Structures are given as C-alpha cells and as structure tokens.
Coordinates of C-alpha atoms and ligand atoms in Angstrom, one line a residue:
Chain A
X1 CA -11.3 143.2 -66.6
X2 CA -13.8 144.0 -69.1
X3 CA -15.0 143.1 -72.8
X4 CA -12.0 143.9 -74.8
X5 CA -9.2 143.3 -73.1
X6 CA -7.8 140.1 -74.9
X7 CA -5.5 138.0 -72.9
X8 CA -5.9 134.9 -75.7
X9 CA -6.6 134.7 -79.7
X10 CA -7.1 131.8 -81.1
X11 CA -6.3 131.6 -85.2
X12 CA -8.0 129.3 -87.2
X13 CA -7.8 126.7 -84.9
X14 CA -7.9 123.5 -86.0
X15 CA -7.9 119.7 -84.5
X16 CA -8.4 116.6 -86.5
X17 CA -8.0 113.2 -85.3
X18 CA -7.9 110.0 -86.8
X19 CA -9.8 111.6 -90.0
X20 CA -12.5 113.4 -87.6
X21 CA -12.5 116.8 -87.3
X22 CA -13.2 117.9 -83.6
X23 CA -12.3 121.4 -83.7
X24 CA -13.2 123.3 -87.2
X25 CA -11.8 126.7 -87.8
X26 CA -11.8 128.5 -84.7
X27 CA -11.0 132.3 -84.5
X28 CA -11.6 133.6 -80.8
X29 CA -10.2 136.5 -78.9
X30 CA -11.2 135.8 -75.4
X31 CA -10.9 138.6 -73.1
X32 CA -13.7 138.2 -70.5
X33 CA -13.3 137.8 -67.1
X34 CA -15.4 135.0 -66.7
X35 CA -16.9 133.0 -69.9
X36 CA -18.7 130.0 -70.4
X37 CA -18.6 127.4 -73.7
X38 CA -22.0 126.4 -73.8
X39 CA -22.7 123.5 -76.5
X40 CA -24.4 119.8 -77.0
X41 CA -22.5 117.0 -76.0
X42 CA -19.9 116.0 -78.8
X43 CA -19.6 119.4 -79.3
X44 CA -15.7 119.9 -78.5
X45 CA -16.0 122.0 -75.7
X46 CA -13.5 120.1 -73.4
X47 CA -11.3 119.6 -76.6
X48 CA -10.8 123.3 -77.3
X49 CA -10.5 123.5 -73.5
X50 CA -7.5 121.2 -73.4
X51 CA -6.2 122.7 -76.7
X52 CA -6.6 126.0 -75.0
X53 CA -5.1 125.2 -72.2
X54 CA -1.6 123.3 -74.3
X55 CA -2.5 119.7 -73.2
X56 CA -3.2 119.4 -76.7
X57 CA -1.5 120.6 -80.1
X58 CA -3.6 122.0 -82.6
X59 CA -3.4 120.2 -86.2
X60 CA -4.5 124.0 -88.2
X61 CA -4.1 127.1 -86.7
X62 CA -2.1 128.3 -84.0
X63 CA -3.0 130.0 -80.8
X64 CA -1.8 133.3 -79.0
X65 CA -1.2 135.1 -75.8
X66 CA -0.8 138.4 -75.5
X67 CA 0.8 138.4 -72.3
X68 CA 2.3 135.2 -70.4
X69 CA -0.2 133.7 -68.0
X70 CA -0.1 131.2 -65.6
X71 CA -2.9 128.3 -66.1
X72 CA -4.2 125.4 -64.2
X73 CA -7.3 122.8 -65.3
X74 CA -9.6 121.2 -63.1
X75 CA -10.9 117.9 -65.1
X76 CA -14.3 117.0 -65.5
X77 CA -13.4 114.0 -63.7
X78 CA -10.9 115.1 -60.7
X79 CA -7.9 112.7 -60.3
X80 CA -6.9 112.3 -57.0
X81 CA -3.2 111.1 -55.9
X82 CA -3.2 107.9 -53.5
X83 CA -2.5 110.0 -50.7
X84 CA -4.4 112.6 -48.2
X85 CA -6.4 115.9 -49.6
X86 CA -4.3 118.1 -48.2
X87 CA -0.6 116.2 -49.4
X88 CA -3.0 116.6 -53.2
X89 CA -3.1 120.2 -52.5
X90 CA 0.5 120.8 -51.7
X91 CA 1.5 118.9 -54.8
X92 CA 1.3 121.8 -57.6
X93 CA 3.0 123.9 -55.0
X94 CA 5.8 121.3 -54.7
X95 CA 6.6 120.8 -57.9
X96 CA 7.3 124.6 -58.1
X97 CA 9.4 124.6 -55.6
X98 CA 7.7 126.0 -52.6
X99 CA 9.5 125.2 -49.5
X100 CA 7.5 123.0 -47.0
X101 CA 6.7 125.4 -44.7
X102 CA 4.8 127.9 -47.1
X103 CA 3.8 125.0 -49.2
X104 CA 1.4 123.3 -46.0
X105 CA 0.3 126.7 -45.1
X106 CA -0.8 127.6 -48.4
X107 CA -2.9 124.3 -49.1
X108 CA -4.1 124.7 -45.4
X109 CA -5.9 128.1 -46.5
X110 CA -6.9 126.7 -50.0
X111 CA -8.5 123.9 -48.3
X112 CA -10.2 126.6 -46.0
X113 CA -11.2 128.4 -48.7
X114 CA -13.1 125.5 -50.3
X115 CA -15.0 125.1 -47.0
X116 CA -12.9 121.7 -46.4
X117 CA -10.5 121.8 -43.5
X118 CA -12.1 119.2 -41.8
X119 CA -11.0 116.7 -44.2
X120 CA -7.5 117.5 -44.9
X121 CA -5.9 114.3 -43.3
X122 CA -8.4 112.2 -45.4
X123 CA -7.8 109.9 -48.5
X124 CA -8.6 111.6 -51.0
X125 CA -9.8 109.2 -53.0
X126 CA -12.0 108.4 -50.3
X127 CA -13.9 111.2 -50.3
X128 CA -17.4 111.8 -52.5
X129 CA -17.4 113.3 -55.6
X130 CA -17.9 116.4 -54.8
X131 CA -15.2 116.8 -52.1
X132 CA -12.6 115.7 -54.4
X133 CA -14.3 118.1 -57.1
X134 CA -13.7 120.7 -54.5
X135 CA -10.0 119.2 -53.7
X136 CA -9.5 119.7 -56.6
X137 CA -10.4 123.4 -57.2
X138 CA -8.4 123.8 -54.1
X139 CA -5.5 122.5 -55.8
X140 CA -6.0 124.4 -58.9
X141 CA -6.6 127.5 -56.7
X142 CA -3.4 127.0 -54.4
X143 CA -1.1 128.1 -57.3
X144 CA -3.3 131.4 -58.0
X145 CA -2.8 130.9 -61.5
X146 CA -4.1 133.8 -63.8
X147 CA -6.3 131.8 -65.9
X148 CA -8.2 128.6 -64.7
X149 CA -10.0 126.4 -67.1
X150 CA -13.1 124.6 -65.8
X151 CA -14.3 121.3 -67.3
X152 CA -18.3 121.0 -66.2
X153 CA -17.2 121.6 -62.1
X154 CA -20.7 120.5 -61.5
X155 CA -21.6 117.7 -63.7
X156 CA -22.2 115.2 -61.5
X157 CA -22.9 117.4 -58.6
X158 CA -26.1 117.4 -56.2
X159 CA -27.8 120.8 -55.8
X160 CA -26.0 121.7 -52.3
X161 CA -22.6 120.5 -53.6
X162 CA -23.4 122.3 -57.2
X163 CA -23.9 126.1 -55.7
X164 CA -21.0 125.6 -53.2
X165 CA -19.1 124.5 -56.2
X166 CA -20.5 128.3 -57.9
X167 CA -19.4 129.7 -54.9
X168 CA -15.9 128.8 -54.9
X169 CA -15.7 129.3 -58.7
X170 CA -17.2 133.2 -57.9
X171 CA -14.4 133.4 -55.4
X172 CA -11.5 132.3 -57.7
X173 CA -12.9 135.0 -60.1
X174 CA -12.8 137.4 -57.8
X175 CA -9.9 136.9 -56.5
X176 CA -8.3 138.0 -59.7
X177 CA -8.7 134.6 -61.8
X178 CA -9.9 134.8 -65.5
X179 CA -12.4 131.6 -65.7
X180 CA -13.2 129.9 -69.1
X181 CA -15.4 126.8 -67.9
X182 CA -17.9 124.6 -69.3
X183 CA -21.2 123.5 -68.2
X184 CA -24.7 122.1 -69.3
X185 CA -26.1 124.1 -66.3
X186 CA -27.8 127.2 -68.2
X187 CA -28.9 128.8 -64.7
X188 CA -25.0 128.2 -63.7
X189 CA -23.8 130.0 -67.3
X190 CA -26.2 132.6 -66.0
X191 CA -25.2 133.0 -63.0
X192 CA -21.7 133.1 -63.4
X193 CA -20.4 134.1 -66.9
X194 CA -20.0 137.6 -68.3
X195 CA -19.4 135.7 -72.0
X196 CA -20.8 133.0 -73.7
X197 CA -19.3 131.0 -76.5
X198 CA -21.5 128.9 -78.0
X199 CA -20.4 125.9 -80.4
X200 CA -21.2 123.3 -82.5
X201 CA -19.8 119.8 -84.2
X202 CA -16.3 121.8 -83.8
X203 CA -17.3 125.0 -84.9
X204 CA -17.8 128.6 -83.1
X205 CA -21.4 129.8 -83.8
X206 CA -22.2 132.4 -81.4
X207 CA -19.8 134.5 -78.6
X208 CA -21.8 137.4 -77.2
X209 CA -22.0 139.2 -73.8
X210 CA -24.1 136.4 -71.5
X211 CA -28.0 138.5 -71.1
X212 CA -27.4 138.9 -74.9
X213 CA -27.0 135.4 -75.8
X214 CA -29.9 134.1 -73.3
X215 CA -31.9 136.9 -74.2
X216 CA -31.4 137.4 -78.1
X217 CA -29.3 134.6 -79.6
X218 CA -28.2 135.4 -82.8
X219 CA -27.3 131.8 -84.2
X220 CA -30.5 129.5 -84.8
X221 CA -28.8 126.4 -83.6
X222 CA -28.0 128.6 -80.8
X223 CA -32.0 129.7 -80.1
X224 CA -32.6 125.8 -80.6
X225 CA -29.8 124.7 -78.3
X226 CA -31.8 127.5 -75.6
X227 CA -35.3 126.0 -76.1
X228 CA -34.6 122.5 -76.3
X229 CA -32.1 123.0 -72.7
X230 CA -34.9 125.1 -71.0
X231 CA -37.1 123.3 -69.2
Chain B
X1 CA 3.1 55.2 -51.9
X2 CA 4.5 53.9 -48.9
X3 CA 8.0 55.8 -50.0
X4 CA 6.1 59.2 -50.2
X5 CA 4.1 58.8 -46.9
X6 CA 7.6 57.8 -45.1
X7 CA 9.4 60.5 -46.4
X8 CA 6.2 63.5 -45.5
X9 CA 7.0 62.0 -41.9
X10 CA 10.3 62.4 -41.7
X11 CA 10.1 65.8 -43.9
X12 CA 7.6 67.0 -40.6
X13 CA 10.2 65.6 -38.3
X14 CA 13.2 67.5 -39.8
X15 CA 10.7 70.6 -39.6
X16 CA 9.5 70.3 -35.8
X17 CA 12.8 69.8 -34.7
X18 CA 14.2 72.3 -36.2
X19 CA 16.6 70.7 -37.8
X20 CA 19.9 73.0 -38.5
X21 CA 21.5 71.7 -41.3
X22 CA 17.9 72.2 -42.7
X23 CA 17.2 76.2 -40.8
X24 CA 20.9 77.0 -42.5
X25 CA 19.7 76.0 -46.1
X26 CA 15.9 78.0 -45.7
X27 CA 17.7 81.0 -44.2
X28 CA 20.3 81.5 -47.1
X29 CA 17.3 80.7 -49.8
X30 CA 15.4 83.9 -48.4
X31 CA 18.5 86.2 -47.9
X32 CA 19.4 85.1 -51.7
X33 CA 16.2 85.8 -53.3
X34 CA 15.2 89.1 -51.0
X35 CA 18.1 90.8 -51.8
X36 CA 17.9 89.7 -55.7
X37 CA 14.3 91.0 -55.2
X38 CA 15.0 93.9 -53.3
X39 CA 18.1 95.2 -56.0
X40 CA 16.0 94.0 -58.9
X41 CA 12.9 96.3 -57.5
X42 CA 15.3 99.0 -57.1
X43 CA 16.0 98.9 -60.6
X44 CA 13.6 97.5 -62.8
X45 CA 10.6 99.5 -61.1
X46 CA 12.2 103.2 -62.0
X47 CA 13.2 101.7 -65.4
X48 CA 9.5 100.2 -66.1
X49 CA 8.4 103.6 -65.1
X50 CA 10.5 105.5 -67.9
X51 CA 9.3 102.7 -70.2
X52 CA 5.9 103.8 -69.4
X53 CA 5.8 107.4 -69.2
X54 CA 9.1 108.4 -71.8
X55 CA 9.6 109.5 -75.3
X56 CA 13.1 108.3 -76.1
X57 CA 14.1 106.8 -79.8
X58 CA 14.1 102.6 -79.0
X59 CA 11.2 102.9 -76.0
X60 CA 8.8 100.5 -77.9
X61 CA 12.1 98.0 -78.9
X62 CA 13.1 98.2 -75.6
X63 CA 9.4 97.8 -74.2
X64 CA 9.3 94.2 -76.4
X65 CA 13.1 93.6 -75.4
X66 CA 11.8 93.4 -71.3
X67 CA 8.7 91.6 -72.3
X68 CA 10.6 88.9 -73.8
X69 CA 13.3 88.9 -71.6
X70 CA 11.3 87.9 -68.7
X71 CA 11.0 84.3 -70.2
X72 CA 15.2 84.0 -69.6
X73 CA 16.4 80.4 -68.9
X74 CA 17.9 80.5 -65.5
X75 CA 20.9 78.3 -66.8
X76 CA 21.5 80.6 -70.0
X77 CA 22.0 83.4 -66.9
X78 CA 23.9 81.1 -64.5
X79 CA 26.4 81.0 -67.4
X80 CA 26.1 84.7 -68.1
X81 CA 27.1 85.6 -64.9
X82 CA 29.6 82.9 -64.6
X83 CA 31.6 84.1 -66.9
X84 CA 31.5 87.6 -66.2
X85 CA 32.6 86.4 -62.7
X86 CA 34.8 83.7 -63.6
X87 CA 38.8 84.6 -63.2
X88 CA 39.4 85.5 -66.7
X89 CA 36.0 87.3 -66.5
X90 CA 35.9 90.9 -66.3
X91 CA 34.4 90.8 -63.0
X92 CA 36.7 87.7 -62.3
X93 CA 39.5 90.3 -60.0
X94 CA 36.4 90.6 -57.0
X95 CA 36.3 86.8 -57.1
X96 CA 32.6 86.5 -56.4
X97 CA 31.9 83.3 -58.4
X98 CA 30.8 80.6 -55.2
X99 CA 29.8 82.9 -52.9
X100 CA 26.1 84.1 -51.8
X101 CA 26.7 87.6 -53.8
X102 CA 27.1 85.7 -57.1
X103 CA 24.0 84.1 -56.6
X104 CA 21.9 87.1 -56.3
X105 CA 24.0 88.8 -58.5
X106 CA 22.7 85.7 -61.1
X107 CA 18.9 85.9 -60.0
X108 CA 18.5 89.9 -60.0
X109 CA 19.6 89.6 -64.1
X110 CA 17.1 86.8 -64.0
X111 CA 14.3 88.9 -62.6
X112 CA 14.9 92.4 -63.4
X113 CA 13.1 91.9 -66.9
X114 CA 10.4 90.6 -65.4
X115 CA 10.1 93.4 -62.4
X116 CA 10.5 96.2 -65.2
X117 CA 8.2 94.8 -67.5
X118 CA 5.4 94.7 -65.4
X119 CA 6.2 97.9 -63.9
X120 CA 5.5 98.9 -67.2
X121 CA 2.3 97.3 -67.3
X122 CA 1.1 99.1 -64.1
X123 CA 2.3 102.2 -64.6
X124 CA 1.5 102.7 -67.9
X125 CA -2.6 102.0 -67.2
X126 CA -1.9 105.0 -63.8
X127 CA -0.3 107.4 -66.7
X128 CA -3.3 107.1 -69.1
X129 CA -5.4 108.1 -66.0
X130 CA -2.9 110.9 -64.7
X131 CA -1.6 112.0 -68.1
X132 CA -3.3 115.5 -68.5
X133 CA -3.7 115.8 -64.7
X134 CA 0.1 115.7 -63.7
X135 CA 0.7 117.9 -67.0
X136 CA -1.7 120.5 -66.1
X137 CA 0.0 120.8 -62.9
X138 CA 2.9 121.1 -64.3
X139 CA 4.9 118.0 -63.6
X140 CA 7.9 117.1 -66.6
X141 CA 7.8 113.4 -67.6
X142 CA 10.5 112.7 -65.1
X143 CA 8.7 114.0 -61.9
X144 CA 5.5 111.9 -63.2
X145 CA 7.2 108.9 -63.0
X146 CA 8.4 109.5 -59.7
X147 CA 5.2 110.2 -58.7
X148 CA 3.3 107.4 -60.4
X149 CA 6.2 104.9 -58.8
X150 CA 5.0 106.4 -55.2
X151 CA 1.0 106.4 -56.1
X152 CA 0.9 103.1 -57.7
X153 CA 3.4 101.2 -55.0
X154 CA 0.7 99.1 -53.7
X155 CA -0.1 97.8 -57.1
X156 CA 3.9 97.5 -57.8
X157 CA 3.7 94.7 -55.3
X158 CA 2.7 92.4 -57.8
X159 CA 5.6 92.6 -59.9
X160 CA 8.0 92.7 -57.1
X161 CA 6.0 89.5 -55.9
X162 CA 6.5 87.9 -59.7
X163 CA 10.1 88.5 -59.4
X164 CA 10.1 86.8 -55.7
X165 CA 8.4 84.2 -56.8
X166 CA 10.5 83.0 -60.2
X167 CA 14.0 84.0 -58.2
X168 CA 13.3 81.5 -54.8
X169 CA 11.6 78.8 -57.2
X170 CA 14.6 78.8 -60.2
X171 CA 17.5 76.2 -59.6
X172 CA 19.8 76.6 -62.9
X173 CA 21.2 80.0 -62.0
X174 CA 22.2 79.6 -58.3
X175 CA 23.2 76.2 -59.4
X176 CA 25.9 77.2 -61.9
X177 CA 27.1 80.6 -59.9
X178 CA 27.2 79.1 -56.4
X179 CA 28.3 75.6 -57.0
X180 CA 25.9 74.0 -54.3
X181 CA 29.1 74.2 -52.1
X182 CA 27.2 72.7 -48.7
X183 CA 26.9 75.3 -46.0
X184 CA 28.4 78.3 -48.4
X185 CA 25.9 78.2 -51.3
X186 CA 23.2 75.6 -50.9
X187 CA 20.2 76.7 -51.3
X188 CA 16.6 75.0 -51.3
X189 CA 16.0 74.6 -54.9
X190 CA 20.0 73.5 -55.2
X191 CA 19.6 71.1 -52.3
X192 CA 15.9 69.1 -53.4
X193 CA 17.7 68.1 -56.8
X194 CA 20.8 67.4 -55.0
X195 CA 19.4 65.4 -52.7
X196 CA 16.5 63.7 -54.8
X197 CA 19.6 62.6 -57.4
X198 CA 21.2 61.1 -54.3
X199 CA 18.0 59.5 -53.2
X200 CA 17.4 61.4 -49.7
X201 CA 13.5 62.1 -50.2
X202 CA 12.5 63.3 -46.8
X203 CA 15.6 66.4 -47.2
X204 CA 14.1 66.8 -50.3
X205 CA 10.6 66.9 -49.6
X206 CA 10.6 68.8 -46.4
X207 CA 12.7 71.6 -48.3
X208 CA 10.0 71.4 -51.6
X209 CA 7.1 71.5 -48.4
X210 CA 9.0 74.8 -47.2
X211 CA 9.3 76.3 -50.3
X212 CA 6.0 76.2 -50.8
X213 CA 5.0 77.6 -47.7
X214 CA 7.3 80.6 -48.0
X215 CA 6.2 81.2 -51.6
X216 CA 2.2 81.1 -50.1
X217 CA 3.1 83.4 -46.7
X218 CA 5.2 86.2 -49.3
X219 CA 2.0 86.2 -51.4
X220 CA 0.0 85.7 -48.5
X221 CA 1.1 88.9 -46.9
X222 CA 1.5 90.5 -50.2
X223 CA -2.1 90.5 -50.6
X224 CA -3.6 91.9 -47.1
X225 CA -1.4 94.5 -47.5
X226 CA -2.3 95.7 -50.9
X227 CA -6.5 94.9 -49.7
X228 CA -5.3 97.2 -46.8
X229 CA -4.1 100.0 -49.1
X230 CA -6.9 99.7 -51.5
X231 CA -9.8 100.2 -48.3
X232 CA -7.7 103.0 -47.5
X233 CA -6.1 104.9 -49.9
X234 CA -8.7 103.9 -53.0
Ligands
ATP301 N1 -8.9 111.5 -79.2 C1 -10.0 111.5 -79.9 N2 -10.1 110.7 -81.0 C2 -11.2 110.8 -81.8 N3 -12.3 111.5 -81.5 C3 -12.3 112.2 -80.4 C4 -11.1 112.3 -79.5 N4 -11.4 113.1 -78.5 C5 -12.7 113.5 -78.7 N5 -13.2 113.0 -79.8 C6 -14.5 113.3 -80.4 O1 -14.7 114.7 -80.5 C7 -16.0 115.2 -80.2 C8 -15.9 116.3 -79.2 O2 -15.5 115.7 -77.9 P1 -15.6 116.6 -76.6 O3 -15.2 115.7 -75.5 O4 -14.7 117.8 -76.8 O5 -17.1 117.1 -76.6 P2 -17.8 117.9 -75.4 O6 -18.4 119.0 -76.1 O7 -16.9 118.1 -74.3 O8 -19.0 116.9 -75.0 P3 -19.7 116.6 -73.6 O9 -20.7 117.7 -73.5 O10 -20.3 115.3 -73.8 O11 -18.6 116.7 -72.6 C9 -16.7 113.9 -79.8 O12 -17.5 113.5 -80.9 C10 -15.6 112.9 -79.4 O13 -16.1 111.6 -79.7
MG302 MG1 -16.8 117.5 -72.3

C-alpha cells in the first residue's frame, strides 16, 4: 500500500457556506496508507474530513473513488448511545444486518482489541473521555471498513490514554485499514503517518511523504506552522 | 370560610373511608386518561420523531400545524368526535358515543398534538447531536428515528407527562362524548362541575383534592425515574 496507489481524487473541491469559503480549490489524490492533515485551527481539516468522508456535499468540484470502499468516522467528539459500550459497539454491525450471534462476538473482540473488555456492560456515557474515544474506535473498527477517517483521536487525551489511543490507530492500519486522521500532535503525525497534507484558510499548501515535510517543508506557511508548533 | 373548612372535612371523610361511589369515579378518570396517554404516546412520539429527523414536502407546515394544535379547545374536540361518533356519523355504526372508549377516543385527539410536538422538540435537539454520528454509521433517516425514540425515552417522558396532565385535568371533551352518565362515564373533572352546579362542595372538593394528588404522584414518579436514568445512562 504504497505512494501511488490512489484509492481517492479529489477535483477542485470546493465548500462555501453562508458566503465563507471553508474549503478552496482542493485537488488531492490520496493514496497513502496512513496520512495525516496537519493545519491551524480554522483551517478546515475536519470539513474536508466530513466532505471526504460524504457527510457533506461539496458546493465546486466533485470527488472520486477509484474503487468502492467501505468508510467509517470517529468524531472528534465521540457520541455515545444511551445504552452500554458494548450494545454501542454492536450497533454499526446491526444496522448491517449481522445476526445477533456474530454481531456480540464481533463487538466482544473489538472491545478486546481496544484493551476494554472490562467495561463492556458499562454506560457508555459514563465512562471518561478517553474510554468512550476508544469505544468509539472500537465501533468504527468492528465493521473493518477499508478506509477510517480520524478527527484529532487524541485531542483531549492524557499522555497514557493518547499512545494507547496511537496504538490502536497502528493496529487498525495494520490490519489493512487506510487512515486519513487529523491531529495537532506533531510527534503523533510523526509517529504515525507515511503522508502529510498540510492546509491552510481552506486551501492545500503542502502533501509530501511525512520525514520530507518535517524535515524539508516546501511551503513557508508550512516551515512557519513547524516552528511555531515545535516546542 | 366556614363553607370551605366544612366541606375539606367532609372531602377527607369521603377519602378515609373509602368512599365507593367516589373510588368508581377516580378509577375510570385514570383508565380514561392512561389509555388516551398511552395511544396518544404511541402515536404522536414516532410522528414527532419523523417531524424531527425527515425531509418530506409540508414537514415545516406540518411542524407549525402540531405546534398550534396543541392549544385545541377540549369542547371544539368533544364535538369533533361527537359527531364522527354520533349515529349519522361515520363512526356512528360502532356506537361508541357514551361509553369510556369515546372518551379517550376524544382526549387522545386532544393530546396527540401536544405529545408529537414536543417529541419534536426533544428529538430534534438528540438529532443535531447524533446527525453525522448515526450517518457515518450508516443508519437511513428512518432507523435514526427509531433509534433517537429508544435513546431519548427518558427525556420523552416529559411530553407523555404534558399529555397526562392536560387529558385528566380537561372537562369539555369527556363532557360532550361521554355525557356524565353516572357510574358509565363520570369522570372527576365531569363530576366537580356537576356537583359544584348542584351545590355538593365536599364531592366536589375531595375529587379537585384527588386530582391534584394524582397529577403530583404521575409527575412525582415521572421525575425520579428520569433522575434515575440520567445518573445512570448520562
Ligand atoms: N457550517 C458552517 N458554517 C459556517 N462556517 C463554518 C461551518 N463549519 C465550519 N465553518 C468554519 O470553517 C472553518 C474551518 O472549520 P474546521 O472545523 O474545518 O477547522 P479545523 O481545521 O478542523 O479547526 P480545528 O483545528 O480548530 O479543529 C472555521 O473557520 C469554521 O468557523
Ligand atoms: Mg477540527
């Protein structure tokens, strides 16, 4: 799953609302494995995420996928039914029909596979914010879907929870997952990503192969963005 | 004064002792305006939640259609439903009009504006939270509203209660549909303007005293459940 391979183009994208323009002329081919959107706030990272992802429509431009993939989105902010963690996680695989049997096994192992057994009979909206974050991946994860877009998974994230959070995203990957996420973690964009695209006030400036962008960014706001985030 | 103070005696007397005539009326009040409740949940909650979460030609007419709606006059519905019921009625053949079934046939018309509106109200605020969420997942509009009826059902309460609440207290509807026939369709409301037109205060009274006690123990009950729900579920 290397450079190249483009499982999505995006054409001129464009997204204006109300009279502001969030998302400016956007021509991508994605086709990393694993790729990060690096970018101040107001940038429009999570709007081309959600446009990526169809919970939006584009106002210019159109987008394009080579090949039909399956996708699921785990919010910034997780939304948690009024139920237990595991009944959250057999949701998804409910509303596509799995039968109950399958369905409670599968969310069982997700669950497992987030390190969260333990708390499967829990409320979910109980739990801290990073439980639900990982209930949430969990629920995402459950319907193996091809392509998974992230929304900052570790925004609001203590250390521990933050690299158990990485781990879990590493796992997905591996498991055959394409990731496009988001984050204001540089270390995490690092660590994780094989791509970075880097944008600003709606527009792409910069996508290059991650140790090229932290190494030798071509765009200046890009180097700027780099110094100013570096501690 | 001295009237009032004689008559909240004798209402506490008809109470303690149980007084039949009395247990008869308070029992047919509650099956009347639970199973208005009950049917008027059943429907206006499903239809709030396609208010809320649909894209249909007419939604927002029909969203200011409920909201109006749940200011009906009772009476205007009493005669409504009396002459759908009536014999030259369509419905006249099943000859309902004077019995209990008319009379919550009468107050679920009554209420089911008011359940569906606020439905609307509750669901709507869950949708803007769920929206993208249940979408991503890949839920059509139809399966969200299902699910938002089952995830918001402690906060549906409310308008189930607000339906309770206008059906027991409303007089007009029952009045016209059931006729006040005593020991067929006498009801509380029915029987404190009967009786206070007649004169008999402490009937009267000790039915207004009861009415406001069941009203208070609904709500009452209403409320530790939904505190209940919140600790638990969030
Ligand atoms: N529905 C909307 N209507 C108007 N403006 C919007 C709307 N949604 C987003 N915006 C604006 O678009 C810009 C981009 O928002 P977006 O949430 O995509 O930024 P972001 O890069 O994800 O920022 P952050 O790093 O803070 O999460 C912001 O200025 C925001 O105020
Ligand atoms: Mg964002």
């Amino acid at each position: 799953m290397g450079l190249g391979m483009t499982w999505l183009v995006l054409d001129r994208l464009g997204l204006t609302e109300s009279g502001v323009c969030i998302i400016n002329d956007v021509t991508l081919k994605v086709g990393a494995g694993r790729t990060a959107i690096l970018g101040p706030n107001g940038a429009g990272k999570s709007t081309l995420l959600r446009l990526m992802h169809g919970l939006l429509r584009p106002s210019d431009g159109c987008q394009h996928w080579p090949q039909a993939f399956t996708q699921g989105m785990v919010f910034q902010r997780p939304v948690m039914l009024r139920t237990t963690a595991l009944a959250n996680v057999e949701y998804g695989l409910k509303l596509r029909g799995v039968n109950p049997h399958d369905r409670r096994q599968r969310a069982v192992e997700a669950l497992v596979r987030v390190g969260l057994p333990a708390i499967a009979d829990r409320p979910a909206r109980r739990l801290s914010g990073g439980e639900q974050q990982r209930v949430a991946l969990a629920r995402a994860w459950a319907l193996e879907p091809q392509v998974l877009f992230l929304d900052e998974p570790t925004a609001s994230l203590d250390p521990a929870s933050s690299r158990e959070v990485e781990r879990i995203i590493r796992e997905i990957a591996a498991s055959g997952t394409r990731i496009v996420m988001t984050t204001h973690n540089l270390g995490q964009a690092r660590r994780i990503a094989e791509e970075v695209i880097f944008i600003d006030s709606g527009r792409v400036l910069e996508q290059s192969p991650v140790e090229e962008f932290f190494t030798r960014p071509r765009h200046a706001a890009a180097q700027r963005f780099l110094e100013e985030e570096t501690p | 004064m001295g009237e009032i103070a004689t008559s909240l005696v004798l209402a506490g007397e008809l109470v303690a002792t149980g007084d039949e005539r009395l247990a008869a009326i308070v029992m047919l009040s509650l099956q009347v305006s639970f199973s208005a409740t009950l049917i008027a949940c059943l429907i206006g909650m499903p239809l709030g939640a396609l208010l809320a979460v649909g894209r249909f030609p007419g939604r927002r007419a029909l969203i200011v259609l409920f909201n109006g709606l749940m200011g009906l006059p009772p009476v205007v519905v009493g005669l409504l439903v009396y002459l759908l019921l009536s014999r030259a009625g369509p419905l006249g053949p099943f000859g309902l009009l004077f019995t209990p079934a008319a009379m919550i046939i009468a107050q679920t018309v009554l209420i089911v504006p008011i359940v569906a509106a606020l439905a609307r109200q509750t669901i709507e605020d869950e949708w803007r939270e769920y929206r993208e969420q249940l979408r991503s997942l890949g839920a059509s509009r139809l399966r969200s509203a299902m699910t938002l009826l089952w995830d918001g059902r402690f906060s549906l309460t409310t308008s189930g209660l607000a339906g309770f609440g206008r059906a027991i207290a409303e007089v007009g509807a029952v009045m016209i549909v059931g006729g006040n026939i005593d020991g067929v369709t006498r009801v509380m409301t029915t029987t404190i303007a009967l009786e206070t037109s007649k004169g008999d205060l402490p009937l009267a009274l000790a039915l207004g005293l009861i009415l406001i006690a069941v009203v208070l123990a609904v709500n009452t009950a209403a409320f530790v459940l939904r505190q209940w729900a919140e600790k638990r579920w969030g």
